Coordinates of C-alpha atoms and ligand atoms in Angstrom, one line a residue:
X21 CA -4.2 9.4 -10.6
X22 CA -3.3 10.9 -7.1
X23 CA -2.6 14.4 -6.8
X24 CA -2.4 16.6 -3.4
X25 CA -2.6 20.0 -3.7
X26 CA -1.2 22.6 -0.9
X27 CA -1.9 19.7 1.8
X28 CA -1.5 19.6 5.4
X29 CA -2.0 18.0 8.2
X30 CA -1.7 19.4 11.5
X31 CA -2.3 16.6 14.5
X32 CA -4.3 17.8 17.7
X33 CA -1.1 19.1 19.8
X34 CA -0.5 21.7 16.9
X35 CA 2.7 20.6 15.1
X36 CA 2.3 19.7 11.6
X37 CA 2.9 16.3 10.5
X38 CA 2.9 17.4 6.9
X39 CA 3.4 21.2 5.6
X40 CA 2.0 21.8 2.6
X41 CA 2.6 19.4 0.8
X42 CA 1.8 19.5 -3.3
X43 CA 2.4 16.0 -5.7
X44 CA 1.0 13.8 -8.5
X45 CA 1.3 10.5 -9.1
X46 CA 0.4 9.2 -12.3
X47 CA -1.7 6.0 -13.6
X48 CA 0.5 3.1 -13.3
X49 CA 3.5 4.8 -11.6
X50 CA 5.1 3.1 -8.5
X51 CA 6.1 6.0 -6.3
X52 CA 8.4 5.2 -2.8
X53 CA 8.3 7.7 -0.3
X54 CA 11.5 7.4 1.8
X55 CA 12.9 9.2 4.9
X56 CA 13.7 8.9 8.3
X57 CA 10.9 8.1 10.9
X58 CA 8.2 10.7 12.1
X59 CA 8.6 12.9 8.8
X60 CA 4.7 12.3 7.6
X61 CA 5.6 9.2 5.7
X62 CA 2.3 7.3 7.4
X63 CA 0.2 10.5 7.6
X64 CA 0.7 11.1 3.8
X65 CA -0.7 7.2 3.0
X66 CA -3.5 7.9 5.3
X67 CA -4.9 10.7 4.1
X68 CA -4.9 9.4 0.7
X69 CA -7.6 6.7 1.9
X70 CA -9.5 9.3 4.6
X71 CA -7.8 7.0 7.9
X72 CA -7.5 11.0 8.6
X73 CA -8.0 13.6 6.5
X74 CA -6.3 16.9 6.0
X75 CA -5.8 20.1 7.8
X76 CA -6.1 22.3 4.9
X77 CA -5.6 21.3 1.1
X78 CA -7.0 19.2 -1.3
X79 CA -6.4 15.1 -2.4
X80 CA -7.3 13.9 -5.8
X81 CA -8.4 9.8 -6.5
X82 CA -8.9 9.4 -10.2
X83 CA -10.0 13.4 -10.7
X84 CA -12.3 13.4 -7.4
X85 CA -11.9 15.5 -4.3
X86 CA -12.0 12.9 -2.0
X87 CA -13.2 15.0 0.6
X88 CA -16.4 14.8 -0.9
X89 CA -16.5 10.9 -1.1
X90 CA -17.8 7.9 1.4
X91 CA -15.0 6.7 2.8
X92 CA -16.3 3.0 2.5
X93 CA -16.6 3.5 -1.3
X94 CA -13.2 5.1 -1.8
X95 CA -11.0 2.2 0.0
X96 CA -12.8 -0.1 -2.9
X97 CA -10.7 1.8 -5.1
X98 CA -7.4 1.7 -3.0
X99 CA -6.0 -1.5 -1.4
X100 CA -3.7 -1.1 1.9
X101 CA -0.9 -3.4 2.9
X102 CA 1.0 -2.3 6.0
X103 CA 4.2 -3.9 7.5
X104 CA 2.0 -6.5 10.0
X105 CA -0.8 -7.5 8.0
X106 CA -3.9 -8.3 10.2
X107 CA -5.5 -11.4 8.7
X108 CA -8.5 -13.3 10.0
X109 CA -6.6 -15.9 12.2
X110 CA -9.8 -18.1 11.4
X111 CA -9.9 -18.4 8.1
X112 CA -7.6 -20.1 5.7
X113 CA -5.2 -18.0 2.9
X114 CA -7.9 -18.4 0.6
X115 CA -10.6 -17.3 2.3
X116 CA -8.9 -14.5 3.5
X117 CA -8.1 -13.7 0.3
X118 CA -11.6 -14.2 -1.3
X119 CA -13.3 -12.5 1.9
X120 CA -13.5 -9.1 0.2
X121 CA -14.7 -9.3 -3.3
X122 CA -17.3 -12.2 -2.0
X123 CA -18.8 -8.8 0.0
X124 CA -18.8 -7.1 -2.4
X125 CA -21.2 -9.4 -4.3
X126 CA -19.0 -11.6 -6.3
X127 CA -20.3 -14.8 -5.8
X128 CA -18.6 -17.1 -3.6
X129 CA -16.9 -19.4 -6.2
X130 CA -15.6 -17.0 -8.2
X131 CA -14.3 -15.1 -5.6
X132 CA -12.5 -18.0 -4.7
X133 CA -11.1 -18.9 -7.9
X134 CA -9.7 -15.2 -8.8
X135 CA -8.0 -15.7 -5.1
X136 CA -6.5 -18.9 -6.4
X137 CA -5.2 -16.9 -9.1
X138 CA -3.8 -14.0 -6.5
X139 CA -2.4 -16.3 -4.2
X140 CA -0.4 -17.7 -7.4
X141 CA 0.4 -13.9 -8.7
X142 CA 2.1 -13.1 -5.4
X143 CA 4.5 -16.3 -5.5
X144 CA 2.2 -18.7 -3.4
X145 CA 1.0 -22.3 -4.5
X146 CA -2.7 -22.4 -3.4
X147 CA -3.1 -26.4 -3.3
X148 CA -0.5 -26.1 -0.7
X149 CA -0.9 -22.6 1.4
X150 CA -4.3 -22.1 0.3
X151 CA -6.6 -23.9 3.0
X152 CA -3.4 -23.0 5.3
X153 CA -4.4 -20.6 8.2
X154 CA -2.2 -17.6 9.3
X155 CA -0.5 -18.9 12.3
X156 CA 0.8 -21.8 9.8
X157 CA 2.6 -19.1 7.7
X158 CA 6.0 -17.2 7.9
X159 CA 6.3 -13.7 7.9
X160 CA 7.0 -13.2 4.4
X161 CA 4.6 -15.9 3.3
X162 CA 1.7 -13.6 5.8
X163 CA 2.9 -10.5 3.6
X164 CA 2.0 -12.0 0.4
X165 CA -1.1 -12.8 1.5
X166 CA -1.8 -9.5 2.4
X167 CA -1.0 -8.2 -0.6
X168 CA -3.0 -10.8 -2.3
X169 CA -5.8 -9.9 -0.3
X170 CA -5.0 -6.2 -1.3
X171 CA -5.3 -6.9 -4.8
X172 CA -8.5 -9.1 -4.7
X173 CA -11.1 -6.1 -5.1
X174 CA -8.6 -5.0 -7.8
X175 CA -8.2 -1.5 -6.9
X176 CA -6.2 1.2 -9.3
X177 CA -4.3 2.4 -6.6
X178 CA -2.5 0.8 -4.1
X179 CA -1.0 1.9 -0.7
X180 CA 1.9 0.0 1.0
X181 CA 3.7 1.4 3.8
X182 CA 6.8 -0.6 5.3
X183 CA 4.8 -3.7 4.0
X184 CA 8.7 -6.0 3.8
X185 CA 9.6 -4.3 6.6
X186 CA 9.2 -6.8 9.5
X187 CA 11.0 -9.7 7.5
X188 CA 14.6 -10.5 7.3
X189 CA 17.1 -9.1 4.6
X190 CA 17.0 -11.9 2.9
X191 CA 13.5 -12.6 2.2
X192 CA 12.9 -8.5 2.0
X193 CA 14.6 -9.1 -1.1
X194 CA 13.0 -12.0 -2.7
X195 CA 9.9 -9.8 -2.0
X196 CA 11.2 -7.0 -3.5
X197 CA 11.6 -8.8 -6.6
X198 CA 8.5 -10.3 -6.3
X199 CA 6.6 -7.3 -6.3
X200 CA 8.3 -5.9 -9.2
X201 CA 7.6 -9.0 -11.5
X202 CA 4.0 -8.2 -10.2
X203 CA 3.7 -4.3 -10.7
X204 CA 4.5 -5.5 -14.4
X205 CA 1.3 -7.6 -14.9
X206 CA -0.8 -5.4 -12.8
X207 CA 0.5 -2.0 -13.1
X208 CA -0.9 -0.2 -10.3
X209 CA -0.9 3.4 -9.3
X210 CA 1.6 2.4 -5.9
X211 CA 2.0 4.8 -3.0
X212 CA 4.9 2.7 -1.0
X213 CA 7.0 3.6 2.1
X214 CA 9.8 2.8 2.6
X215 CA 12.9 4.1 5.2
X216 CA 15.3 1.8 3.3
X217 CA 16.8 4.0 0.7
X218 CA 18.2 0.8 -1.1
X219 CA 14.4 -0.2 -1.2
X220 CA 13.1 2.5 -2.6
X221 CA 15.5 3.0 -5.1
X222 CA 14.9 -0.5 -6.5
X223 CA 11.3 -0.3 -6.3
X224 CA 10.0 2.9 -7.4
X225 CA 9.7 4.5 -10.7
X226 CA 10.1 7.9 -9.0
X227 CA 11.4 8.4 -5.4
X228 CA 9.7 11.4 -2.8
X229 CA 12.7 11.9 0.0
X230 CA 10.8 13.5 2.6
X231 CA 12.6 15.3 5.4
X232 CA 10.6 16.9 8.2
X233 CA 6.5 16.8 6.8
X234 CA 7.8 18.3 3.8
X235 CA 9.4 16.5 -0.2
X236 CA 12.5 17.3 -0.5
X237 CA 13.3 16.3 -3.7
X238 CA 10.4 14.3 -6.2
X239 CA 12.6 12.6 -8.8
X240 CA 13.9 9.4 -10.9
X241 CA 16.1 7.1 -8.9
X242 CA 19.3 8.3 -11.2
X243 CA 18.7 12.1 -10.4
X244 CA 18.1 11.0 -6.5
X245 CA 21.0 8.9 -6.2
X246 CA 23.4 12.0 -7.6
X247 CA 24.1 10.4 -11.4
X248 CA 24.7 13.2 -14.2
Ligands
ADP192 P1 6.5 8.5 9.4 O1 5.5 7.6 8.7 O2 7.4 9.2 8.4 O3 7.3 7.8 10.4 P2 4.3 9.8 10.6 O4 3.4 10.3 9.5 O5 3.8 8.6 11.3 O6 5.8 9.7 10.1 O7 4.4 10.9 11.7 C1 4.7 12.3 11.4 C2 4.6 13.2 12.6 O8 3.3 13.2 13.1 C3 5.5 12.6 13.8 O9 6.0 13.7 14.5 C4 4.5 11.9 14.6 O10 4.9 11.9 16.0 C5 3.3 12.7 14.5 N1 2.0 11.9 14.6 C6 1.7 10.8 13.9 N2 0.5 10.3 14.2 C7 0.0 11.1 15.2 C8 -1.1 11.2 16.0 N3 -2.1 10.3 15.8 N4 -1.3 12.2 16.9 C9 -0.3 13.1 17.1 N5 0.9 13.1 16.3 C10 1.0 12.2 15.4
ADP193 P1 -12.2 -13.0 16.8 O1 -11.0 -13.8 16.9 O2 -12.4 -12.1 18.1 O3 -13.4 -13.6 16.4 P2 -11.6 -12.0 14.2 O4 -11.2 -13.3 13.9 O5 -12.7 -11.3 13.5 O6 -11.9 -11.8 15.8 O7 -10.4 -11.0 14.1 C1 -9.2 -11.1 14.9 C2 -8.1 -10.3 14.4 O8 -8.2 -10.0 13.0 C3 -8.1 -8.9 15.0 O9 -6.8 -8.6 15.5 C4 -8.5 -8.0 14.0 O10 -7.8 -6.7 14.1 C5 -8.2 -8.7 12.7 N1 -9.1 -8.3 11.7 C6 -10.4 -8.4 11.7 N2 -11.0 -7.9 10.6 C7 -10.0 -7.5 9.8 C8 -9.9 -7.0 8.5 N3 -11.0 -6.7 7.8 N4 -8.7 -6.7 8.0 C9 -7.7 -6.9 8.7 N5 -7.6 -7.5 9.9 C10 -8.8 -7.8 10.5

């Protein structure tokens, strides 16, 4: 579903974020990328949806060079949650949740009642946070939201980079579960950073430890974490 062929991506002061850098993910598969910070983590997740695009190599969607796609008509396909979620602070949980598809022509009833059903899927009631407006949220209860909001044009593949990572332990790991018990009904093709090597060892179905704009090892959590 994703593959990157002999990518890299060199930023404007010449040292290269990522260094040729070669994976597939498949269809369904929930792939972490873990490592420590400034190693191409972000880069890698932005080139996927053309935020930036490479230096040299090739990216993959679903069998398409994306190179040669609109970027407005590939991030249909790909929803993005990052670690603050930027919701419109004037509009409820619902609307913000039913904002997308509703521009993208579903009309504005049903849009709302599949964002109902979201809103539910991610762990949240919507008779009580739906007509709720950011501010009125906590943390965790925003995050859900925004991956509610990342689901609503249902997109095969989505891309989550550090999105628990601004809440406390505790709540990371109701999340956590969460999002597993969701990636079971949905089964998307998940791109999801982490530094929290607990984290991605619980979440993905294969791990990428990255060291230095480069994968250092591509494997099962058992084979990462050393077991025979
Ligand atoms: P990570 O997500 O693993 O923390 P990033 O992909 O954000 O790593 O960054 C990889 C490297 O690229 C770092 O050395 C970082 O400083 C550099 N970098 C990231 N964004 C830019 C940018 N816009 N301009 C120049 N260098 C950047
Ligand atoms: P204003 O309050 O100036 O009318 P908005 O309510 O449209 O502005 O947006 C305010 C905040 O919401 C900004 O911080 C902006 O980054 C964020 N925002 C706007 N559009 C989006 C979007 N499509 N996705 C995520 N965040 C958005």
């Amino acid at each position: 579903m994703i593959r990157f062929e002999h990518v890299t991506k060199r930023y404007p002061d010449g040292t290269p974020a990522v260094d040729d850098l070669s994976f597939e993910v498949a269809e369904g598969e929930l792939v972490t990328l873990v490592g420590p910070s400034g190693c191409g983590k972000t880069t890698t997740m932005k080139m996927v949806n053309r935020l930036i695009d490479p230096t040299e190599g090739r990216i993959e969607v679903d069998g398409r060079d994306i190179a040669a796609e609109d970027p407005v008509e590939l991030r249909r396909r790909i929803g993005y949650v990052i670690q603050q979620v930027g919701l419109f602070p004037h509009r409820t949980v619902l609307d913000n949740t039913a904002t997308v598809p509703h521009l993208l022509g579903v009309k504005r009833g049903s849009a709302r009642a599949r964002a109902a059903e979201l809103l539910e899927l991610v762990g949240l009631d919507p008779a009580v946070h739906g007509d709720r407006y950011p501010h009125q949220l906590s943390g965790g209860q925003r995050q859900r939201v925004g991956v509610a909001r990342a689901l609503a044009a249902d997109p095969p593949v989505l891309l989550m980079d550090e999105p628990f990572g601004a809440v406390d332990p505790v709540v990371r790991e109701h999340l956590q579960n969460e999002f597993l018990r969701l990636q079971s009904e949905v089964r998307k093709t998940v791109l999801f950073v982490t530094h929290d090597i607990e984290e991605a060892v619980r979440l993905g179905d294969r791990i990428a430890v990255y060291g230095e704009g480069r994968i250092e090892q591509f494997d099962a959590p058992a084979t990462v974490l050393g077991a025979p």
